[in-house]
Amino acid sequence: MNDHNLPEHCSSLGNDEKFCFACHPEVPCFNECCHQLDLILTPYDVLRLKNKLNRHSGMFLEQFVIIEWEEGMLFPTCYLTMVDDGKASCVFLEDDGCRVYADRPAACRAYPVGRGVSCQQDGSMQEQLVLLREPHCRGFEAGKQFTAAAYFQDQGLEEYNRYNDQMTQLLQHPKIQAGFRPTKEQADQYIMALYNLDTFRQDLNHGYIKTNNPLSLIGLQSGLQSLETNDNELLLMAIRWLIQEYFGEYV
Ligand code: SF4
Ligand code: SF4
């Protein structure tokens, strides 16, 4: 990757490259990075957060998420709410730190490492890594040495990556390159199936799911009984269903 094409303070990070980092309540910049963020939530982030807070997914979206989408865009984007306290603090920030720390979103776990994945023609995933050295972040001044993989393990990111990577088959489907853009109805389906899992489950149970591809529902409904309490599996099923629904095939 050419560093000249990267955003400010970013440099590419090789798989074996090491960096020193430590973030803890004693760093002088503690919590400084939890303000004024465009923090994009993945479906798995929302799954973890709504379960952490014991909220119905619909209620969670209403309270904590801003959804952006307009005609011509690709899929909707879900942002975590920042509160109007003069500092645009994250809605989960408290004086002693993050109130959802054990279930914080992938972007918060990965910082200061950025990770992108692209789906190759043979179905394999290629990973690109960058290191973000923002001037306010004092975490680089001391701490353990990590490679990106060791850091991700330390931050409990591997499970997040596993579920988030499944989304690339939807978000990077070849038909998108060929010009596919969702209708309003399809954008609503995207939010309901991926981000509003509790409603998705209820609607499946009651036969309320609207589809252009009735065959895709047969697989969904037959697997539903085993998914009554398993949100992780339901999310994977939702991803597969949307690929069938939008593109008529699962790649
Ligand atoms: S979720 Fe937690 S770690 Fe992430 S920005 Fe909010 S307060 Fe900070
Ligand atoms: S700015 Fe860096 S060191 Fe400071 S709290 Fe945030 S991640 Fe940790």
Coordinates of C-alpha atoms in Angstrom, one line a residue, residues 38 58 77 79-80 90 95 110 114 127 158 161 198 209 217 222 224:
D38 CA -18.0 9.2 13.1
G58 CA -35.3 -1.9 17.8
T77 CA -24.6 3.4 7.4
Y79 CA -23.4 5.7 13.4
L80 CA -23.1 5.5 17.2
C90 CA -19.8 9.1 22.9
D95 CA -16.1 9.7 33.9
A110 CA -8.8 -2.0 17.0
G114 CA -7.1 0.1 11.1
E127 CA -6.3 -7.9 4.7
E158 CA -10.9 -11.8 16.6
N161 CA -13.4 -9.8 12.7
D198 CA -34.9 -9.2 17.4
I209 CA -40.9 -11.0 5.9
L217 CA -37.3 -17.9 2.9
S222 CA -36.5 -24.2 8.5
L224 CA -35.3 -20.7 12.7

